PDB file of C-alpha atoms and ligand atoms in Angstrom:
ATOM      1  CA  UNK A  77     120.800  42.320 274.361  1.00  0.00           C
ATOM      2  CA  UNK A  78     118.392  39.836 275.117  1.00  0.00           C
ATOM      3  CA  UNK A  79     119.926  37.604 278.084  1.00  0.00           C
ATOM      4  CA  UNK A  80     118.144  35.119 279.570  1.00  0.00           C
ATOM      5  CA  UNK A  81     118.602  32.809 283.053  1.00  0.00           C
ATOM      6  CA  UNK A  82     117.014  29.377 282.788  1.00  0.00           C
ATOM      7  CA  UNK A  83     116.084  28.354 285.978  1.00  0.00           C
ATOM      8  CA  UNK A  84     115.250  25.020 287.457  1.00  0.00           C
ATOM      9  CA  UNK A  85     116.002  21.514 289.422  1.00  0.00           C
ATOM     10  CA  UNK A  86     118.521  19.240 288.249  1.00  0.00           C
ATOM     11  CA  UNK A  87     116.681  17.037 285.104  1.00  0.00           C
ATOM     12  CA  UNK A  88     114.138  19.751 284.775  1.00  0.00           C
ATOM     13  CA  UNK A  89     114.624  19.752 281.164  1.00  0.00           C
ATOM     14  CA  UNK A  90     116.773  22.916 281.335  1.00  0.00           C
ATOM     15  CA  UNK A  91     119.200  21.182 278.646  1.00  0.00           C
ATOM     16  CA  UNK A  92     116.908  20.443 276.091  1.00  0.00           C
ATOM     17  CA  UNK A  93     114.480  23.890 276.217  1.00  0.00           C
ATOM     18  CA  UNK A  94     118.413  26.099 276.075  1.00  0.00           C
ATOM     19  CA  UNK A  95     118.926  24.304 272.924  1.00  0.00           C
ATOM     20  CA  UNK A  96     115.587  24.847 271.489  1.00  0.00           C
ATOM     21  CA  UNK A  97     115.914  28.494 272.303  1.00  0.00           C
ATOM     22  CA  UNK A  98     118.898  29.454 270.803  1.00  0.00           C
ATOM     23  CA  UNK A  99     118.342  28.162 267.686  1.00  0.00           C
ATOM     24  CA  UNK A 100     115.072  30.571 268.145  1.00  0.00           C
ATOM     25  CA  UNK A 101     116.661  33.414 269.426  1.00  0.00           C
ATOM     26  CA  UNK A 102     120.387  33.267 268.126  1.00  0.00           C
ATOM     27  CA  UNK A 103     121.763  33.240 271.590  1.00  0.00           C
ATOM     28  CA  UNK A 104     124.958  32.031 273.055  1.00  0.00           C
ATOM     29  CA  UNK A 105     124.534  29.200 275.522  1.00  0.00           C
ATOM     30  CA  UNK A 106     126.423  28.842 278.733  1.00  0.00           C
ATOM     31  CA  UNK A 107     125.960  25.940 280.913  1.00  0.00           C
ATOM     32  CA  UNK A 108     128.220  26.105 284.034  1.00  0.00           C
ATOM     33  CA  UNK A 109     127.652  22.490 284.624  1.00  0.00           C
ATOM     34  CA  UNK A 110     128.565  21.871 280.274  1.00  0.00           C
ATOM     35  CA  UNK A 111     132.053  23.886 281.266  1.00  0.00           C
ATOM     36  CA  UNK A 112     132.692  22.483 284.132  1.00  0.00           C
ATOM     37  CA  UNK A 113     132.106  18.473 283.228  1.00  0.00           C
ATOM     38  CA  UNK A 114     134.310  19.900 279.956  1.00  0.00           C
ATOM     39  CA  UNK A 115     137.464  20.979 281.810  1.00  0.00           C
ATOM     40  CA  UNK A 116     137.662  17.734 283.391  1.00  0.00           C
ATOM     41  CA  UNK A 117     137.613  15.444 280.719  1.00  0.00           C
ATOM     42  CA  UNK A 118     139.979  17.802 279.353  1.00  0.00           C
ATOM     43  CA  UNK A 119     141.592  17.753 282.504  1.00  0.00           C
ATOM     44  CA  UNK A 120     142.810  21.176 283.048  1.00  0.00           C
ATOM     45  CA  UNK A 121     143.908  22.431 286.310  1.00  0.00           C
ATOM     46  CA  UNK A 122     140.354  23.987 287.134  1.00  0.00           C
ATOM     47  CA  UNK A 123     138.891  20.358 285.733  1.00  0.00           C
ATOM     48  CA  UNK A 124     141.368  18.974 288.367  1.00  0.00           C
ATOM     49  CA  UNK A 125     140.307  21.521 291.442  1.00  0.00           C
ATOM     50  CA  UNK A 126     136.142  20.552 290.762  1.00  0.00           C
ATOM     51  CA  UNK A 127     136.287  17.033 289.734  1.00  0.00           C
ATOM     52  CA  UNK A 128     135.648  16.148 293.358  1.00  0.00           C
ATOM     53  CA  UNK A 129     132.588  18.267 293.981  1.00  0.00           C
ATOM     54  CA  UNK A 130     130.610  17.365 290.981  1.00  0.00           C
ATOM     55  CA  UNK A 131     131.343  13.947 291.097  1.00  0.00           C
ATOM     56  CA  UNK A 132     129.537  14.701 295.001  1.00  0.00           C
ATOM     57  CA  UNK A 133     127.237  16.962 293.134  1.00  0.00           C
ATOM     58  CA  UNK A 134     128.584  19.836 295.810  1.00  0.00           C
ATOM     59  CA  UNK A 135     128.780  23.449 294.351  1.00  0.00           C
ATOM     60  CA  UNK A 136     132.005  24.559 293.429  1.00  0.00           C
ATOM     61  CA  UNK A 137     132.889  27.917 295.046  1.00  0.00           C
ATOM     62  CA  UNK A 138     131.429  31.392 293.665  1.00  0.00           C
ATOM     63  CA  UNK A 139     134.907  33.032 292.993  1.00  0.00           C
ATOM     64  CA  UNK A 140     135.451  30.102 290.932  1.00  0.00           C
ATOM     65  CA  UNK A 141     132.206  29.450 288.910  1.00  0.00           C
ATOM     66  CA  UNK A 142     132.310  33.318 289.010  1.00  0.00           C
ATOM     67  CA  UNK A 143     135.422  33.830 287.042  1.00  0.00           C
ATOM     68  CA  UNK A 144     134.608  31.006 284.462  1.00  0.00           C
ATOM     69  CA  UNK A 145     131.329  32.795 283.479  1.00  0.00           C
ATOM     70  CA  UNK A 146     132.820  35.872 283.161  1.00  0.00           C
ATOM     71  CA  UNK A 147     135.227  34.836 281.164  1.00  0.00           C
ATOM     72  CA  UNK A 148     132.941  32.841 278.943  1.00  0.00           C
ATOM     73  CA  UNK A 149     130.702  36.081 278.248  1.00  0.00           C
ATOM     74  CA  UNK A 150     134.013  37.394 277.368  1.00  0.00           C
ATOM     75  CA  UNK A 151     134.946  34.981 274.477  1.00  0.00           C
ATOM     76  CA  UNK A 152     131.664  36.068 272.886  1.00  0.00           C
ATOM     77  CA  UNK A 153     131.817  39.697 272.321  1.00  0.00           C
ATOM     78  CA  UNK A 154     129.315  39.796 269.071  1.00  0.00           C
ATOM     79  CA  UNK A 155     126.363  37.557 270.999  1.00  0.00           C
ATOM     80  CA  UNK A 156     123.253  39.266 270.492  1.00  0.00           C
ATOM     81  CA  UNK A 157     122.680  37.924 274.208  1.00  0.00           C
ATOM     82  CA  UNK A 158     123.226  34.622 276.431  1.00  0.00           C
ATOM     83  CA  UNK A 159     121.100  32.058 277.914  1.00  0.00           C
ATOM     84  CA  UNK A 160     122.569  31.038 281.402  1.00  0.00           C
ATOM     85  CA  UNK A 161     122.090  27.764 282.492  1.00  0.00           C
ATOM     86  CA  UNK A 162     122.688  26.172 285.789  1.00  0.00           C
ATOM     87  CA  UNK A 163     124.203  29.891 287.066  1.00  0.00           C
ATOM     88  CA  UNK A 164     123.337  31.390 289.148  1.00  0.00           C
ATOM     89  CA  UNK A 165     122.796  28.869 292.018  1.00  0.00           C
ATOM     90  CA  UNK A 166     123.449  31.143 294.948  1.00  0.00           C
ATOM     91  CA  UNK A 167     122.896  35.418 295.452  1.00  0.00           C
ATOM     92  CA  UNK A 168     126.401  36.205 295.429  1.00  0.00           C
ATOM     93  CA  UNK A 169     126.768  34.808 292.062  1.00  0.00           C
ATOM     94  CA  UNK A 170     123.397  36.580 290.951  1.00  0.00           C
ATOM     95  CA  UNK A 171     124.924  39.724 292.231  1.00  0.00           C
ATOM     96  CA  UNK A 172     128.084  39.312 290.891  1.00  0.00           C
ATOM     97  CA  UNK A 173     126.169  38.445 286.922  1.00  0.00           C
ATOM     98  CA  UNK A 174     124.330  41.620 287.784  1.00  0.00           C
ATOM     99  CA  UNK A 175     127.219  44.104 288.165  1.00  0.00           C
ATOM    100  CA  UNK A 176     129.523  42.123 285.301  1.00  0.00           C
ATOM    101  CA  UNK A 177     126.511  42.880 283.306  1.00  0.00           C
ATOM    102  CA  UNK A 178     126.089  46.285 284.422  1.00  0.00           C
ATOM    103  CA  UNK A 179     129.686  46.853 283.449  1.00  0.00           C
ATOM    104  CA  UNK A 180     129.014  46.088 279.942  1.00  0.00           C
ATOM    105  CA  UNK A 181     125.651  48.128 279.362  1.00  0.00           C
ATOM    106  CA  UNK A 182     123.868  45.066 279.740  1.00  0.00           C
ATOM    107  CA  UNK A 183     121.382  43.451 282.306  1.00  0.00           C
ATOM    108  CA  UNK A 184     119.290  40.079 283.032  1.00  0.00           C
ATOM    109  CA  UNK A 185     116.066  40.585 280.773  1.00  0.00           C
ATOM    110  CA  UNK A 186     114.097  37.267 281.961  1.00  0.00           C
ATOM    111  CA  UNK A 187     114.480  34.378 284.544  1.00  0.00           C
ATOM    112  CA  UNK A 188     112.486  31.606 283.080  1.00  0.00           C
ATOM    113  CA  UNK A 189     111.882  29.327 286.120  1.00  0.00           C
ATOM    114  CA  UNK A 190     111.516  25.275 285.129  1.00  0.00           C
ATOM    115  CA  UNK A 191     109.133  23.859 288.153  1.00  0.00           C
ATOM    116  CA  UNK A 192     109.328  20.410 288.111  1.00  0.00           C
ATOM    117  CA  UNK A 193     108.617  18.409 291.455  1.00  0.00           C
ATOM    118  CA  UNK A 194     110.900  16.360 292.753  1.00  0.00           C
ATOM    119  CA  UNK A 195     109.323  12.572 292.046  1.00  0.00           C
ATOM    120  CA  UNK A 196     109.005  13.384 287.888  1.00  0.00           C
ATOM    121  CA  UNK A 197     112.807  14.780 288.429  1.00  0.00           C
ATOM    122  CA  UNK A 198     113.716  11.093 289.723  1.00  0.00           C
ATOM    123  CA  UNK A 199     112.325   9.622 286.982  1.00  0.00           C
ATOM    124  CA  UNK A 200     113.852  12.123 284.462  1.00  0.00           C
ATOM    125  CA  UNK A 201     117.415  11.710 286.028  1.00  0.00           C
ATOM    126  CA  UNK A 202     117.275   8.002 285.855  1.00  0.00           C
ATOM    127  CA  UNK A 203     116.141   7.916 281.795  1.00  0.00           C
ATOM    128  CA  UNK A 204     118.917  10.512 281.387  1.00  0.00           C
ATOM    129  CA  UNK A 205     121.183   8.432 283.236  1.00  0.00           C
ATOM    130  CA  UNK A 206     120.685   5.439 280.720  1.00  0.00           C
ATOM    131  CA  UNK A 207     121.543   7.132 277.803  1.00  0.00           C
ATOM    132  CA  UNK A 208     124.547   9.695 278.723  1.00  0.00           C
ATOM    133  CA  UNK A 209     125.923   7.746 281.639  1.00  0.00           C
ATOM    134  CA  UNK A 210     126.809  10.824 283.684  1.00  0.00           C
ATOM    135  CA  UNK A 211     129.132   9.858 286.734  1.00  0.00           C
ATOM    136  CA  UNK A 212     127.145  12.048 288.746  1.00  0.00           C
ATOM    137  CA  UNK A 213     123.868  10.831 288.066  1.00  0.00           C
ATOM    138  CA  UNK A 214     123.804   7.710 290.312  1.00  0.00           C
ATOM    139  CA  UNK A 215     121.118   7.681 293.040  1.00  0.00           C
ATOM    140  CA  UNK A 216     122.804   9.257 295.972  1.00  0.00           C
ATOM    141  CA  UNK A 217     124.929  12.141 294.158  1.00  0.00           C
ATOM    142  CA  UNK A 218     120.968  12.591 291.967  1.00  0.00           C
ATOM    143  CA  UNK A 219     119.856  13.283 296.191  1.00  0.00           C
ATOM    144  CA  UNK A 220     122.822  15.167 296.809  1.00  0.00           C
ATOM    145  CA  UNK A 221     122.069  17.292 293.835  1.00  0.00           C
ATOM    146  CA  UNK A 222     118.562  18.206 294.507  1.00  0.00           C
ATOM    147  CA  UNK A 223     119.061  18.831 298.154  1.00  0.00           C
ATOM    148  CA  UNK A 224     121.753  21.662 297.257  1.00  0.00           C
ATOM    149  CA  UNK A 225     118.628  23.187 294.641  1.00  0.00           C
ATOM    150  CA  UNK A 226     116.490  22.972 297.405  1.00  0.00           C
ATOM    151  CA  UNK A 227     119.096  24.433 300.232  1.00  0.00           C
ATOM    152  CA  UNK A 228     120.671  26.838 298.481  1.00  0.00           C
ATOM    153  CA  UNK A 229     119.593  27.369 294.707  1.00  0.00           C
ATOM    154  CA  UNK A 230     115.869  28.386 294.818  1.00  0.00           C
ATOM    155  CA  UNK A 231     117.241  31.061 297.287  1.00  0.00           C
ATOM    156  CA  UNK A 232     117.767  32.872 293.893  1.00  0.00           C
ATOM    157  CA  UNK A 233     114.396  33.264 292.970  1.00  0.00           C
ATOM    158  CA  UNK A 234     113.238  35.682 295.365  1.00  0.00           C
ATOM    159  CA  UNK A 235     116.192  38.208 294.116  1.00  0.00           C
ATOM    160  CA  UNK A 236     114.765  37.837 290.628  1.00  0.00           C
ATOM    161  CA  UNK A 237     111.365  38.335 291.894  1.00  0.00           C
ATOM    162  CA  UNK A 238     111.694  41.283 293.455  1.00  0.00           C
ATOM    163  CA  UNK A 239     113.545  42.751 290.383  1.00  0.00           C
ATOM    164  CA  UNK A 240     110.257  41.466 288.593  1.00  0.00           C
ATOM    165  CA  UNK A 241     112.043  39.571 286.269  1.00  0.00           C
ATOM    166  CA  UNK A 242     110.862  36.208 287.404  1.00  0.00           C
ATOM    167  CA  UNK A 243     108.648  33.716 285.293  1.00  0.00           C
ATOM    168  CA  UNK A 244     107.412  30.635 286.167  1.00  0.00           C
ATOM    169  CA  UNK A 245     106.538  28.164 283.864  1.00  0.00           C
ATOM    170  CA  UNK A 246     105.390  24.516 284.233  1.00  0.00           C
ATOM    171  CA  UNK A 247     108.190  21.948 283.221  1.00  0.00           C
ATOM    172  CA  UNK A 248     105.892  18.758 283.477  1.00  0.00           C
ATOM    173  CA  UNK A 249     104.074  18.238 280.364  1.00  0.00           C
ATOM    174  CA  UNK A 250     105.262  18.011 276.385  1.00  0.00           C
ATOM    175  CA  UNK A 251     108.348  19.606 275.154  1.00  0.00           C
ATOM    176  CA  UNK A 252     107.011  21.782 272.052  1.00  0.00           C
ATOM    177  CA  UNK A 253     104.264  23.043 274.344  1.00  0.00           C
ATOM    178  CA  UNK A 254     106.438  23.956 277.044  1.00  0.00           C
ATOM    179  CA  UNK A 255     108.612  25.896 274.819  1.00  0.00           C
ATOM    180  CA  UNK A 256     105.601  27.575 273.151  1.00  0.00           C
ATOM    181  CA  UNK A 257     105.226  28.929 276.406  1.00  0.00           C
ATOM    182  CA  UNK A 258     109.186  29.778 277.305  1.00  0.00           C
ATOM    183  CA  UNK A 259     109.057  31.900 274.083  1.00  0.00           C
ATOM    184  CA  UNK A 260     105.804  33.558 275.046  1.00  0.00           C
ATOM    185  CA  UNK A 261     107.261  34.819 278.151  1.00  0.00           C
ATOM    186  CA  UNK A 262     110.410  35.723 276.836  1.00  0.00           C
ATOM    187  CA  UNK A 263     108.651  37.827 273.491  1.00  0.00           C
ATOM    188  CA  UNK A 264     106.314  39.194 276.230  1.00  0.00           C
ATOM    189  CA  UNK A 265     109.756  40.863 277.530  1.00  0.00           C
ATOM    190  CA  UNK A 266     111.710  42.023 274.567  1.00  0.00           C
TER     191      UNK A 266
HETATM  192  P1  AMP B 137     124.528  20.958 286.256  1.00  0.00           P
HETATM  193  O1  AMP B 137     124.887  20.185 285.033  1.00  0.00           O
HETATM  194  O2  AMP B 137     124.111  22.376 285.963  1.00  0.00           O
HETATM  195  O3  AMP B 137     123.529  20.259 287.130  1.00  0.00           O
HETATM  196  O4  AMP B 137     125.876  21.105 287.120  1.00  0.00           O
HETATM  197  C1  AMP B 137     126.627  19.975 287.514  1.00  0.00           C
HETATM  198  C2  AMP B 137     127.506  20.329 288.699  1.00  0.00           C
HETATM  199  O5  AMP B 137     128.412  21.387 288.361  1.00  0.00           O
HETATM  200  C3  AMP B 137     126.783  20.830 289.932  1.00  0.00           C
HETATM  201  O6  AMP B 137     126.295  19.761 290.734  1.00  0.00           O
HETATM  202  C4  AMP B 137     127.896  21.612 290.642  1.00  0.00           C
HETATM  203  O7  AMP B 137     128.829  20.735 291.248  1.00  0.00           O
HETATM  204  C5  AMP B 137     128.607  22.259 289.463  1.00  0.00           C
HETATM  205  N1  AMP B 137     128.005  23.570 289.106  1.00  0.00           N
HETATM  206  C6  AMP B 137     127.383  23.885 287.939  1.00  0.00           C
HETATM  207  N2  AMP B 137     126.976  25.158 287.936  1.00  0.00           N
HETATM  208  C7  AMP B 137     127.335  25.677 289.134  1.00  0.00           C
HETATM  209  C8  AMP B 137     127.156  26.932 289.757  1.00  0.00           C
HETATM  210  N3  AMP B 137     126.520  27.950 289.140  1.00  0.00           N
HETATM  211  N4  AMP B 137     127.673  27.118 291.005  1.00  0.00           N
HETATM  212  C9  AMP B 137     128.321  26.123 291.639  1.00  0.00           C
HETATM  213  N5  AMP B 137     128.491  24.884 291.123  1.00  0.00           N
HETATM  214  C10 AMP B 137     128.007  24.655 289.880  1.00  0.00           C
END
């Protein structure tokens, strides 16, 4: 199984490479942040219990984001492997995706790491802003956001890293060539 973590800030183009890559790689996509934004328009009770903290662009609690994933990966049994986006954000969840795997014969092959700095983020945010209209994605929730990536997310990395499994690649720069380069990495660790 070929399961991948995309990594990276807020607006770092993590969206829009996933989508690339599994029509590449035949993988099943799962965006916390996709699930999350779904169960509240939908409105279900866990919608209800996180509307709050994304509109505040807070995390939502481990045991919760925790469960969803699982349950996700669980809905897919015949995926040739997942691309996770936007989990995990903190070490308990990348502990707890590392023993779920583990219980399944599986493991994290890759974490492809999006580096983007923070001033071409602002301007990402704000073009993405104008065409989806997020509720999240005014100025001070977009500061919010980025301070809990910087805080607590990129805490993440160094796990990966020391598991070796950590790639960085450039974000800034033309899509096609920045996916040339996702793929490399990822066919360099098949
Ligand atoms: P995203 O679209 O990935 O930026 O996620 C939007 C929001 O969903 C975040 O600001 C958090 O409130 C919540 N969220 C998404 N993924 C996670 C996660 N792995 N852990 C905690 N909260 C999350």
């Amino acid at each position: 199984m070929l399961n991948i973590v995309l990594f990276g800030p807020p607006g770092a183009g993590k969206g829009t490479q996933a989508s690339k890559l599994i029509d590449e790689y035949q993988l099943v996509h799962i965006s916390t942040g996709d699930l999350f934004r779904m169960h509240i328009k939908e409105q279900t009770d866990l919608g209800k219990r996180v509307k709050e903290l994304l509109d505040n662009g807070i995390l939502v609690p481990d045991s919760i984001t925790i469960d969803m994933l699982e349950e996700e990966v669980v809905k897919n049994p015949d995926a040739k492997g997942f691309i996770f986006d936007g989990f995990p954000r903190t070490v308990a969840q990348a502990e707890a995706l590392d023993k779920f795997l583990v219980s399944k014969g599986s493991a994290i092959s890759l974490v492809l790491q999006l580096d983007v700095n923070e001033d071409e983020l602002k301007r990402r945010i704000a073009e993405r802003k104008k065409v989806s209209g997020r509720a999240d994605d005014d100025e001070e929730k977009l500061v919010k956001r980025i301070d809990e990536y910087f805080q607590k997310t990129v805490h993440v990395l160094p796990y990966y890293a020391e598991q070796s499994k950590l790639k960085v690649v450039n974000g800034i720069g033309v899509i096609d060539e920045i996916f040339a380069e996702l793929c490399g990495a990822i066919d360099a660790a098949k």
